[in-house]
Amino acid sequence: MGMGTYSGENDRETTERAIRTALKMGYRHFDTAKIYGSEPAVGNALRRAIHDGLVEREDIHVTSKLWSSDHHDPLSALHQTLKKLGMEYIDMYLVHWPVSLKPWVDYPVPREEDFETLDMENTWSGMERCLEMGLCKSIGVSNFSSRKIEELIDFACVTPVVNQVEMHPMWRQKKLRSICGDYGIHVSAYSPLGGPGNAWGTTAVVDHPIIQSIALKHNATPAQVALRWGLSQGSSVIVKSFNPRRIKENIGALDLTLDDWDLFEIEKMEERKIMRAEYLVNDTTSPFKTIEELWDEEI
């Protein structure tokens, strides 16, 4: 179970305090990205925890991501990430989106004029160079469909270790998990609760009657049921909360066991992709003219 650190409106102090709380509760995987703005807080909190003897560096797993404006030079981008984190290496470096933006685009929702031609072969070569230089322990991708994974495999010298995607009981990613499994790629779930609290998120997952019923049966919370489902599929789950009570509740999912009937019931739930990223689609400058092209019909 990983802790997501997209800070949004949270200040650095709040983020650092939440990370320290999470460390004390047993979290060891921390997920950040250039575009989240949380790299300095993550690095500072983890360095202080290491200095204080709360944790050893080799016991924590730090993930960050190549933003879309840095596809032309992943090596320089990772150097900047490491500088912000105050670390010599990170454990995982992911291509955040299969989209390339102009170098000055440092905001999450691009304008129509911000897109550049995507050269994924060149981008991945840069990611492999980061790995060769020891700046990261492994490399992977995020938001890649089954087809985009297969296209990447065609030219990659190093197979991505991880594909981090939206995944929860209402978006189960069965096809993608199967394809990734064929190549030995681990699927990591972001928004494993459906992203409640985000502008684009929903409470539909944790409010769903099936999830509520299973939670009642096991004397657990709906969030714990959703997280345990993700873990039961062999995925890691990246949860995001800065509230100490929720941080504790989330990791409590590790103590929950779902039975076969629970899993059967969850398979009945209607599926709906929540994070659709329509802002990456346009008729003129984006490589994706429709939402179906962006997700290769996995929508």
PDB file of C-alpha atoms in Angstrom:
ATOM      1  CA  MET A   1       0.000   0.000   0.000  1.00  0.00           C
ATOM      2  CA  GLY A   2       1.430   3.329  -1.098  1.00  0.00           C
ATOM      3  CA  MET A   3       0.690   6.863   0.054  1.00  0.00           C
ATOM      4  CA  GLY A   4      -0.133   9.363  -2.673  1.00  0.00           C
ATOM      5  CA  THR A   5       1.096  12.904  -2.078  1.00  0.00           C
ATOM      6  CA  TYR A   6      -0.674  15.121  -4.578  1.00  0.00           C
ATOM      7  CA  SER A   7      -0.781  18.192  -2.369  1.00  0.00           C
ATOM      8  CA  GLY A   8      -3.395  20.339  -4.108  1.00  0.00           C
ATOM      9  CA  GLU A   9      -4.317  23.019  -1.596  1.00  0.00           C
ATOM     10  CA  ASN A  10      -2.230  21.485   1.200  1.00  0.00           C
ATOM     11  CA  ASP A  11       0.842  23.368   2.343  1.00  0.00           C
ATOM     12  CA  ARG A  12       4.245  21.748   2.672  1.00  0.00           C
ATOM     13  CA  GLU A  13       4.032  21.444   6.451  1.00  0.00           C
ATOM     14  CA  THR A  14       0.719  19.568   6.254  1.00  0.00           C
ATOM     15  CA  THR A  15       2.150  17.146   3.697  1.00  0.00           C
ATOM     16  CA  GLU A  16       5.302  16.517   5.740  1.00  0.00           C
ATOM     17  CA  ARG A  17       3.288  15.908   8.901  1.00  0.00           C
ATOM     18  CA  ALA A  18       1.033  13.429   7.079  1.00  0.00           C
ATOM     19  CA  ILE A  19       4.037  11.531   5.708  1.00  0.00           C
ATOM     20  CA  ARG A  20       5.597  11.245   9.153  1.00  0.00           C
ATOM     21  CA  THR A  21       2.277   9.995  10.548  1.00  0.00           C
ATOM     22  CA  ALA A  22       2.062   7.449   7.741  1.00  0.00           C
ATOM     23  CA  LEU A  23       5.605   6.226   8.388  1.00  0.00           C
ATOM     24  CA  LYS A  24       4.771   5.611  12.043  1.00  0.00           C
ATOM     25  CA  MET A  25       1.710   3.609  10.979  1.00  0.00           C
ATOM     26  CA  GLY A  26       3.739   1.380   8.691  1.00  0.00           C
ATOM     27  CA  TYR A  27       3.568   2.971   5.230  1.00  0.00           C
ATOM     28  CA  ARG A  28       6.791   2.538   3.268  1.00  0.00           C
ATOM     29  CA  HIS A  29       5.806   3.443  -0.306  1.00  0.00           C
ATOM     30  CA  PHE A  30       5.431   7.147  -1.149  1.00  0.00           C
ATOM     31  CA  ASP A  31       4.193   8.326  -4.532  1.00  0.00           C
ATOM     32  CA  THR A  32       4.916  11.798  -5.863  1.00  0.00           C
ATOM     33  CA  ALA A  33       5.388  13.577  -9.220  1.00  0.00           C
ATOM     34  CA  LYS A  34       6.785  16.817 -10.564  1.00  0.00           C
ATOM     35  CA  ILE A  35       3.312  18.098 -11.397  1.00  0.00           C
ATOM     36  CA  TYR A  36       2.019  17.351  -7.874  1.00  0.00           C
ATOM     37  CA  GLY A  37       4.312  19.970  -6.382  1.00  0.00           C
ATOM     38  CA  SER A  38       4.985  17.660  -3.437  1.00  0.00           C
ATOM     39  CA  GLU A  39       8.517  16.446  -4.193  1.00  0.00           C
ATOM     40  CA  PRO A  40      10.225  18.894  -1.772  1.00  0.00           C
ATOM     41  CA  ALA A  41       7.836  17.970   1.063  1.00  0.00           C
ATOM     42  CA  VAL A  42       8.200  14.242   0.427  1.00  0.00           C
ATOM     43  CA  GLY A  43      11.990  14.475   0.337  1.00  0.00           C
ATOM     44  CA  ASN A  44      12.227  16.608   3.451  1.00  0.00           C
ATOM     45  CA  ALA A  45       9.863  14.404   5.470  1.00  0.00           C
ATOM     46  CA  LEU A  46      11.649  11.196   4.472  1.00  0.00           C
ATOM     47  CA  ARG A  47      15.147  12.616   5.038  1.00  0.00           C
ATOM     48  CA  ARG A  48      14.144  13.792   8.518  1.00  0.00           C
ATOM     49  CA  ALA A  49      12.635  10.394   9.305  1.00  0.00           C
ATOM     50  CA  ILE A  50      15.843   8.667   8.193  1.00  0.00           C
ATOM     51  CA  HIS A  51      17.950  11.101  10.225  1.00  0.00           C
ATOM     52  CA  ASP A  52      15.779  10.478  13.290  1.00  0.00           C
ATOM     53  CA  GLY A  53      16.153   6.718  12.940  1.00  0.00           C
ATOM     54  CA  LEU A  54      12.448   6.195  12.238  1.00  0.00           C
ATOM     55  CA  VAL A  55      13.228   4.325   9.011  1.00  0.00           C
ATOM     56  CA  GLU A  56      16.168   3.280   6.816  1.00  0.00           C
ATOM     57  CA  ARG A  57      16.431   4.523   3.235  1.00  0.00           C
ATOM     58  CA  GLU A  58      16.523   0.987   1.848  1.00  0.00           C
ATOM     59  CA  ASP A  59      13.222   0.230   3.604  1.00  0.00           C
ATOM     60  CA  ILE A  60      11.231   2.926   1.802  1.00  0.00           C
ATOM     61  CA  HIS A  61      10.079   3.017  -1.816  1.00  0.00           C
ATOM     62  CA  VAL A  62       9.850   6.411  -3.536  1.00  0.00           C
ATOM     63  CA  THR A  63       8.051   6.803  -6.866  1.00  0.00           C
ATOM     64  CA  SER A  64       8.061   9.964  -8.970  1.00  0.00           C
ATOM     65  CA  LYS A  65       6.969  10.697 -12.522  1.00  0.00           C
ATOM     66  CA  LEU A  66       8.194  12.311 -15.728  1.00  0.00           C
ATOM     67  CA  TRP A  67       5.869  15.187 -16.548  1.00  0.00           C
ATOM     68  CA  SER A  68       4.648  15.556 -20.122  1.00  0.00           C
ATOM     69  CA  SER A  69       6.702  18.707 -20.755  1.00  0.00           C
ATOM     70  CA  ASP A  70       9.931  16.775 -20.092  1.00  0.00           C
ATOM     71  CA  HIS A  71       9.604  13.974 -22.645  1.00  0.00           C
ATOM     72  CA  HIS A  72      12.469  15.484 -24.644  1.00  0.00           C
ATOM     73  CA  ASP A  73      14.925  14.992 -21.757  1.00  0.00           C
ATOM     74  CA  PRO A  74      13.975  12.532 -18.998  1.00  0.00           C
ATOM     75  CA  LEU A  75      17.516  12.552 -17.641  1.00  0.00           C
ATOM     76  CA  SER A  76      17.490  16.278 -16.860  1.00  0.00           C
ATOM     77  CA  ALA A  77      13.973  15.995 -15.465  1.00  0.00           C
ATOM     78  CA  LEU A  78      15.004  13.232 -13.080  1.00  0.00           C
ATOM     79  CA  HIS A  79      18.043  15.239 -11.954  1.00  0.00           C
ATOM     80  CA  GLN A  80      15.641  18.067 -11.040  1.00  0.00           C
ATOM     81  CA  THR A  81      13.351  15.630  -9.190  1.00  0.00           C
ATOM     82  CA  LEU A  82      16.289  14.268  -7.202  1.00  0.00           C
ATOM     83  CA  LYS A  83      17.382  17.809  -6.352  1.00  0.00           C
ATOM     84  CA  LYS A  84      13.893  18.633  -5.026  1.00  0.00           C
ATOM     85  CA  LEU A  85      13.761  15.391  -3.063  1.00  0.00           C
ATOM     86  CA  GLY A  86      17.313  15.765  -1.766  1.00  0.00           C
ATOM     87  CA  MET A  87      17.991  12.146  -2.715  1.00  0.00           C
ATOM     88  CA  GLU A  88      20.646  10.350  -4.743  1.00  0.00           C
ATOM     89  CA  TYR A  89      18.147   8.020  -6.384  1.00  0.00           C
ATOM     90  CA  ILE A  90      14.482   7.081  -6.441  1.00  0.00           C
ATOM     91  CA  ASP A  91      13.096   3.578  -6.528  1.00  0.00           C
ATOM     92  CA  MET A  92      10.668   4.024  -9.420  1.00  0.00           C
ATOM     93  CA  TYR A  93      10.419   6.578 -12.243  1.00  0.00           C
ATOM     94  CA  LEU A  94       7.237   6.539 -14.328  1.00  0.00           C
ATOM     95  CA  VAL A  95       6.199   8.228 -17.575  1.00  0.00           C
ATOM     96  CA  HIS A  96       3.179  10.115 -16.230  1.00  0.00           C
ATOM     97  CA  TRP A  97       1.122  10.201 -19.457  1.00  0.00           C
ATOM     98  CA  PRO A  98       1.606   9.026 -23.069  1.00  0.00           C
ATOM     99  CA  VAL A  99       1.412  12.700 -24.089  1.00  0.00           C
ATOM    100  CA  SER A 100       4.163  15.213 -24.903  1.00  0.00           C
ATOM    101  CA  LEU A 101       3.776  18.918 -24.083  1.00  0.00           C
ATOM    102  CA  LYS A 102       5.917  21.966 -24.767  1.00  0.00           C
ATOM    103  CA  PRO A 103       8.775  22.514 -22.281  1.00  0.00           C
ATOM    104  CA  TRP A 104       7.164  25.406 -20.385  1.00  0.00           C
ATOM    105  CA  VAL A 105       3.892  23.615 -19.544  1.00  0.00           C
ATOM    106  CA  ASP A 106       4.071  23.276 -15.767  1.00  0.00           C
ATOM    107  CA  TYR A 107       0.326  22.939 -15.135  1.00  0.00           C
ATOM    108  CA  PRO A 108      -1.809  19.774 -15.211  1.00  0.00           C
ATOM    109  CA  VAL A 109      -4.477  20.776 -17.733  1.00  0.00           C
ATOM    110  CA  PRO A 110      -2.857  21.819 -21.034  1.00  0.00           C
ATOM    111  CA  ARG A 111      -4.215  24.301 -23.548  1.00  0.00           C
ATOM    112  CA  GLU A 112      -4.707  23.378 -27.178  1.00  0.00           C
ATOM    113  CA  GLU A 113      -1.458  25.074 -28.225  1.00  0.00           C
ATOM    114  CA  ASP A 114       0.615  23.207 -25.619  1.00  0.00           C
ATOM    115  CA  PHE A 115       0.881  19.821 -27.331  1.00  0.00           C
ATOM    116  CA  GLU A 116       3.935  18.454 -29.134  1.00  0.00           C
ATOM    117  CA  THR A 117       4.420  15.361 -31.270  1.00  0.00           C
ATOM    118  CA  LEU A 118       4.919  12.331 -29.059  1.00  0.00           C
ATOM    119  CA  ASP A 119       8.060  10.281 -29.747  1.00  0.00           C
ATOM    120  CA  MET A 120       7.651   7.525 -27.181  1.00  0.00           C
ATOM    121  CA  GLU A 121      10.655   5.616 -28.483  1.00  0.00           C
ATOM    122  CA  ASN A 122      12.923   8.575 -27.742  1.00  0.00           C
ATOM    123  CA  THR A 123      11.244   9.169 -24.369  1.00  0.00           C
ATOM    124  CA  TRP A 124      11.698   5.563 -23.317  1.00  0.00           C
ATOM    125  CA  SER A 125      15.325   5.607 -24.415  1.00  0.00           C
ATOM    126  CA  GLY A 126      15.801   8.539 -22.020  1.00  0.00           C
ATOM    127  CA  MET A 127      14.082   6.597 -19.245  1.00  0.00           C
ATOM    128  CA  GLU A 128      16.409   3.654 -19.855  1.00  0.00           C
ATOM    129  CA  ARG A 129      19.365   6.033 -19.628  1.00  0.00           C
ATOM    130  CA  CYS A 130      18.129   7.160 -16.176  1.00  0.00           C
ATOM    131  CA  LEU A 131      18.145   3.523 -15.136  1.00  0.00           C
ATOM    132  CA  GLU A 132      21.621   2.875 -16.556  1.00  0.00           C
ATOM    133  CA  MET A 133      23.016   5.815 -14.615  1.00  0.00           C
ATOM    134  CA  GLY A 134      21.600   4.540 -11.329  1.00  0.00           C
ATOM    135  CA  LEU A 135      19.360   7.562 -10.781  1.00  0.00           C
ATOM    136  CA  CYS A 136      16.402   5.211 -10.334  1.00  0.00           C
ATOM    137  CA  LYS A 137      16.095   1.538  -9.444  1.00  0.00           C
ATOM    138  CA  SER A 138      13.362   0.804 -11.975  1.00  0.00           C
ATOM    139  CA  ILE A 139      11.262   2.474 -14.669  1.00  0.00           C
ATOM    140  CA  GLY A 140       7.638   2.206 -15.676  1.00  0.00           C
ATOM    141  CA  VAL A 141       4.628   4.015 -17.080  1.00  0.00           C
ATOM    142  CA  SER A 142       1.296   5.451 -15.991  1.00  0.00           C
ATOM    143  CA  ASN A 143      -2.041   5.764 -17.802  1.00  0.00           C
ATOM    144  CA  PHE A 144      -1.002   3.373 -20.602  1.00  0.00           C
ATOM    145  CA  SER A 145      -3.701   1.278 -22.291  1.00  0.00           C
ATOM    146  CA  SER A 146      -3.160  -2.334 -23.346  1.00  0.00           C
ATOM    147  CA  ARG A 147      -2.314  -1.254 -26.895  1.00  0.00           C
ATOM    148  CA  LYS A 148       0.146   1.406 -25.726  1.00  0.00           C
ATOM    149  CA  ILE A 149       1.868  -1.176 -23.523  1.00  0.00           C
ATOM    150  CA  GLU A 150       2.239  -3.529 -26.495  1.00  0.00           C
ATOM    151  CA  GLU A 151       3.556  -0.722 -28.723  1.00  0.00           C
ATOM    152  CA  LEU A 152       6.140   0.185 -26.072  1.00  0.00           C
ATOM    153  CA  ILE A 153       7.255  -3.438 -25.702  1.00  0.00           C
ATOM    154  CA  ASP A 154       8.024  -3.532 -29.454  1.00  0.00           C
ATOM    155  CA  PHE A 155      10.967  -1.121 -29.117  1.00  0.00           C
ATOM    156  CA  ALA A 156      11.850  -1.157 -25.405  1.00  0.00           C
ATOM    157  CA  CYS A 157      15.181  -2.617 -24.326  1.00  0.00           C
ATOM    158  CA  VAL A 158      13.885  -2.593 -20.740  1.00  0.00           C
ATOM    159  CA  THR A 159      10.302  -3.677 -20.083  1.00  0.00           C
ATOM    160  CA  PRO A 160       8.415  -1.291 -17.794  1.00  0.00           C
ATOM    161  CA  VAL A 161       8.161  -2.708 -14.278  1.00  0.00           C
ATOM    162  CA  VAL A 162       4.895  -0.935 -13.418  1.00  0.00           C
ATOM    163  CA  ASN A 163       1.840   0.534 -15.116  1.00  0.00           C
ATOM    164  CA  GLN A 164       0.055   2.855 -12.668  1.00  0.00           C
ATOM    165  CA  VAL A 165      -3.561   3.338 -13.711  1.00  0.00           C
ATOM    166  CA  GLU A 166      -6.995   4.116 -12.356  1.00  0.00           C
ATOM    167  CA  MET A 167      -8.352   0.918 -10.825  1.00  0.00           C
ATOM    168  CA  HIS A 168     -11.084   0.257  -8.257  1.00  0.00           C
ATOM    169  CA  PRO A 169     -14.172  -1.979  -7.864  1.00  0.00           C
ATOM    170  CA  MET A 170     -16.049   0.097 -10.462  1.00  0.00           C
ATOM    171  CA  TRP A 171     -13.166   0.094 -12.960  1.00  0.00           C
ATOM    172  CA  ARG A 172     -11.558  -3.295 -12.680  1.00  0.00           C
ATOM    173  CA  GLN A 173      -9.125  -3.181 -15.630  1.00  0.00           C
ATOM    174  CA  LYS A 174      -9.418  -6.907 -16.352  1.00  0.00           C
ATOM    175  CA  LYS A 175      -8.063  -6.710 -19.927  1.00  0.00           C
ATOM    176  CA  LEU A 176      -5.191  -4.405 -19.001  1.00  0.00           C
ATOM    177  CA  ARG A 177      -4.205  -6.542 -16.019  1.00  0.00           C
ATOM    178  CA  SER A 178      -4.146  -9.599 -18.264  1.00  0.00           C
ATOM    179  CA  ILE A 179      -1.937  -7.921 -20.892  1.00  0.00           C
ATOM    180  CA  CYS A 180       0.406  -6.503 -18.263  1.00  0.00           C
ATOM    181  CA  GLY A 181       0.553  -9.932 -16.621  1.00  0.00           C
ATOM    182  CA  ASP A 182       1.691 -11.463 -19.920  1.00  0.00           C
ATOM    183  CA  TYR A 183       4.725  -9.157 -19.877  1.00  0.00           C
ATOM    184  CA  GLY A 184       5.404  -9.346 -16.151  1.00  0.00           C
ATOM    185  CA  ILE A 185       4.316  -5.727 -15.619  1.00  0.00           C
ATOM    186  CA  HIS A 186       2.881  -4.935 -12.181  1.00  0.00           C
ATOM    187  CA  VAL A 187      -0.362  -2.933 -12.196  1.00  0.00           C
ATOM    188  CA  SER A 188      -0.508  -0.272  -9.495  1.00  0.00           C
ATOM    189  CA  ALA A 189      -3.883   1.307  -8.738  1.00  0.00           C
ATOM    190  CA  TYR A 190      -4.329   5.033  -8.312  1.00  0.00           C
ATOM    191  CA  SER A 191      -7.677   6.370  -7.102  1.00  0.00           C
ATOM    192  CA  PRO A 192      -8.476   2.931  -5.628  1.00  0.00           C
ATOM    193  CA  LEU A 193     -11.480   4.516  -3.885  1.00  0.00           C
ATOM    194  CA  GLY A 194     -12.695   6.375  -6.981  1.00  0.00           C
ATOM    195  CA  GLY A 195     -10.904   9.626  -6.173  1.00  0.00           C
ATOM    196  CA  PRO A 196     -13.353  11.149  -3.667  1.00  0.00           C
ATOM    197  CA  GLY A 197     -12.146  14.606  -2.687  1.00  0.00           C
ATOM    198  CA  ASN A 198     -10.620  15.283  -6.111  1.00  0.00           C
ATOM    199  CA  ALA A 199     -12.340  17.669  -8.502  1.00  0.00           C
ATOM    200  CA  TRP A 200     -12.907  14.795 -10.945  1.00  0.00           C
ATOM    201  CA  GLY A 201     -13.516  12.076  -8.336  1.00  0.00           C
ATOM    202  CA  THR A 202     -16.672  10.467  -6.991  1.00  0.00           C
ATOM    203  CA  THR A 203     -17.975   8.766  -3.867  1.00  0.00           C
ATOM    204  CA  ALA A 204     -19.864   6.257  -6.047  1.00  0.00           C
ATOM    205  CA  VAL A 205     -17.388   3.476  -5.226  1.00  0.00           C
ATOM    206  CA  VAL A 206     -17.493   3.678  -1.424  1.00  0.00           C
ATOM    207  CA  ASP A 207     -21.208   4.546  -1.468  1.00  0.00           C
ATOM    208  CA  HIS A 208     -22.132   1.573  -3.664  1.00  0.00           C
ATOM    209  CA  PRO A 209     -24.611  -0.790  -1.941  1.00  0.00           C
ATOM    210  CA  ILE A 210     -22.450  -3.857  -2.658  1.00  0.00           C
ATOM    211  CA  ILE A 211     -19.360  -2.264  -1.071  1.00  0.00           C
ATOM    212  CA  GLN A 212     -21.470  -1.009   1.848  1.00  0.00           C
ATOM    213  CA  SER A 213     -22.966  -4.475   2.390  1.00  0.00           C
ATOM    214  CA  ILE A 214     -19.579  -6.230   2.367  1.00  0.00           C
ATOM    215  CA  ALA A 215     -18.206  -3.635   4.794  1.00  0.00           C
ATOM    216  CA  LEU A 216     -21.087  -4.258   7.190  1.00  0.00           C
ATOM    217  CA  LYS A 217     -20.586  -8.017   6.963  1.00  0.00           C
ATOM    218  CA  HIS A 218     -16.899  -7.763   7.930  1.00  0.00           C
ATOM    219  CA  ASN A 219     -17.250  -4.892  10.425  1.00  0.00           C
ATOM    220  CA  ALA A 220     -14.958  -2.888   8.140  1.00  0.00           C
ATOM    221  CA  THR A 221     -15.303   0.444   6.358  1.00  0.00           C
ATOM    222  CA  PRO A 222     -16.280   0.731   2.679  1.00  0.00           C
ATOM    223  CA  ALA A 223     -12.846   2.227   1.952  1.00  0.00           C
ATOM    224  CA  GLN A 224     -11.159  -0.804   3.477  1.00  0.00           C
ATOM    225  CA  VAL A 225     -13.263  -3.130   1.328  1.00  0.00           C
ATOM    226  CA  ALA A 226     -12.377  -1.253  -1.871  1.00  0.00           C
ATOM    227  CA  LEU A 227      -8.673  -1.239  -0.992  1.00  0.00           C
ATOM    228  CA  ARG A 228      -8.657  -4.914  -0.017  1.00  0.00           C
ATOM    229  CA  TRP A 229     -10.285  -5.733  -3.355  1.00  0.00           C
ATOM    230  CA  GLY A 230      -7.437  -4.009  -5.215  1.00  0.00           C
ATOM    231  CA  LEU A 231      -4.830  -5.836  -3.155  1.00  0.00           C
ATOM    232  CA  SER A 232      -6.630  -9.146  -3.714  1.00  0.00           C
ATOM    233  CA  GLN A 233      -6.154  -8.683  -7.468  1.00  0.00           C
ATOM    234  CA  GLY A 234      -2.383  -8.646  -7.026  1.00  0.00           C
ATOM    235  CA  SER A 235      -2.115  -4.882  -7.436  1.00  0.00           C
ATOM    236  CA  SER A 236      -0.614  -2.286  -5.155  1.00  0.00           C
ATOM    237  CA  VAL A 237      -2.930   0.571  -4.198  1.00  0.00           C
ATOM    238  CA  ILE A 238      -1.950   4.234  -3.888  1.00  0.00           C
ATOM    239  CA  VAL A 239      -4.171   5.940  -1.321  1.00  0.00           C
ATOM    240  CA  LYS A 240      -4.205   9.666  -0.694  1.00  0.00           C
ATOM    241  CA  SER A 241      -5.256  11.227   2.575  1.00  0.00           C
ATOM    242  CA  PHE A 242      -3.627  13.732   4.886  1.00  0.00           C
ATOM    243  CA  ASN A 243      -6.092  12.990   7.682  1.00  0.00           C
ATOM    244  CA  PRO A 244      -4.506  10.814  10.430  1.00  0.00           C
ATOM    245  CA  ARG A 245      -7.746   8.909  11.030  1.00  0.00           C
ATOM    246  CA  ARG A 246      -8.111   8.106   7.338  1.00  0.00           C
ATOM    247  CA  ILE A 247      -4.426   7.212   6.998  1.00  0.00           C
ATOM    248  CA  LYS A 248      -4.926   4.648   9.776  1.00  0.00           C
ATOM    249  CA  GLU A 249      -8.236   3.429   8.339  1.00  0.00           C
ATOM    250  CA  ASN A 250      -6.691   2.873   4.906  1.00  0.00           C
ATOM    251  CA  ILE A 251      -3.780   0.765   6.121  1.00  0.00           C
ATOM    252  CA  GLY A 252      -6.277  -1.239   8.166  1.00  0.00           C
ATOM    253  CA  ALA A 253      -7.361  -2.799   4.865  1.00  0.00           C
ATOM    254  CA  LEU A 254      -4.289  -5.023   5.141  1.00  0.00           C
ATOM    255  CA  ASP A 255      -5.983  -6.829   8.051  1.00  0.00           C
ATOM    256  CA  LEU A 256      -9.193  -7.509   6.119  1.00  0.00           C
ATOM    257  CA  THR A 257      -9.880 -10.740   4.205  1.00  0.00           C
ATOM    258  CA  LEU A 258     -12.547 -10.880   1.494  1.00  0.00           C
ATOM    259  CA  ASP A 259     -14.098 -14.252   0.733  1.00  0.00           C
ATOM    260  CA  ASP A 260     -14.989 -15.648  -2.697  1.00  0.00           C
ATOM    261  CA  TRP A 261     -18.596 -14.499  -2.352  1.00  0.00           C
ATOM    262  CA  ASP A 262     -17.475 -10.922  -1.695  1.00  0.00           C
ATOM    263  CA  LEU A 263     -15.303 -10.974  -4.821  1.00  0.00           C
ATOM    264  CA  PHE A 264     -18.176 -12.489  -6.820  1.00  0.00           C
ATOM    265  CA  GLU A 265     -20.508  -9.703  -5.688  1.00  0.00           C
ATOM    266  CA  ILE A 266     -17.987  -6.997  -6.618  1.00  0.00           C
ATOM    267  CA  GLU A 267     -17.784  -8.473 -10.136  1.00  0.00           C
ATOM    268  CA  LYS A 268     -21.475  -7.606 -10.515  1.00  0.00           C
ATOM    269  CA  MET A 269     -20.821  -3.873 -10.078  1.00  0.00           C
ATOM    270  CA  GLU A 270     -21.327  -1.691 -13.131  1.00  0.00           C
ATOM    271  CA  GLU A 271     -18.073  -0.341 -14.548  1.00  0.00           C
ATOM    272  CA  ARG A 272     -17.343   3.320 -15.181  1.00  0.00           C
ATOM    273  CA  LYS A 273     -14.031   5.032 -15.804  1.00  0.00           C
ATOM    274  CA  ILE A 274     -13.897   8.188 -13.707  1.00  0.00           C
ATOM    275  CA  MET A 275     -10.567   9.811 -14.686  1.00  0.00           C
ATOM    276  CA  ARG A 276     -11.215  10.238 -18.424  1.00  0.00           C
ATOM    277  CA  ALA A 277      -8.757  13.120 -19.084  1.00  0.00           C
ATOM    278  CA  GLU A 278     -10.825  14.755 -21.825  1.00  0.00           C
ATOM    279  CA  TYR A 279      -8.450  17.735 -21.624  1.00  0.00           C
ATOM    280  CA  LEU A 280      -5.793  15.655 -23.422  1.00  0.00           C
ATOM    281  CA  VAL A 281      -8.032  15.312 -26.481  1.00  0.00           C
ATOM    282  CA  ASN A 282      -8.559  17.845 -29.306  1.00  0.00           C
ATOM    283  CA  ASP A 283      -8.978  17.892 -33.086  1.00  0.00           C
ATOM    284  CA  THR A 284      -5.872  19.874 -33.997  1.00  0.00           C
ATOM    285  CA  THR A 285      -2.761  19.531 -31.817  1.00  0.00           C
ATOM    286  CA  SER A 286      -3.212  16.469 -29.603  1.00  0.00           C
ATOM    287  CA  PRO A 287      -2.159  13.049 -30.925  1.00  0.00           C
ATOM    288  CA  PHE A 288      -5.567  11.887 -29.682  1.00  0.00           C
ATOM    289  CA  LYS A 289      -8.590  13.231 -31.533  1.00  0.00           C
ATOM    290  CA  THR A 290     -11.130  11.361 -29.421  1.00  0.00           C
ATOM    291  CA  ILE A 291     -11.329   9.971 -25.901  1.00  0.00           C
ATOM    292  CA  GLU A 292     -11.488   6.485 -27.454  1.00  0.00           C
ATOM    293  CA  GLU A 293      -8.102   7.067 -29.122  1.00  0.00           C
ATOM    294  CA  LEU A 294      -6.511   8.193 -25.852  1.00  0.00           C
ATOM    295  CA  TRP A 295      -7.604   5.012 -24.068  1.00  0.00           C
ATOM    296  CA  ASP A 296      -7.686   2.747 -27.166  1.00  0.00           C
ATOM    297  CA  GLU A 297     -11.348   1.907 -26.610  1.00  0.00           C
ATOM    298  CA  GLU A 298     -10.685   0.920 -22.960  1.00  0.00           C
ATOM    299  CA  ILE A 299     -13.187   3.472 -21.759  1.00  0.00           C
TER     300      ILE A 299
END
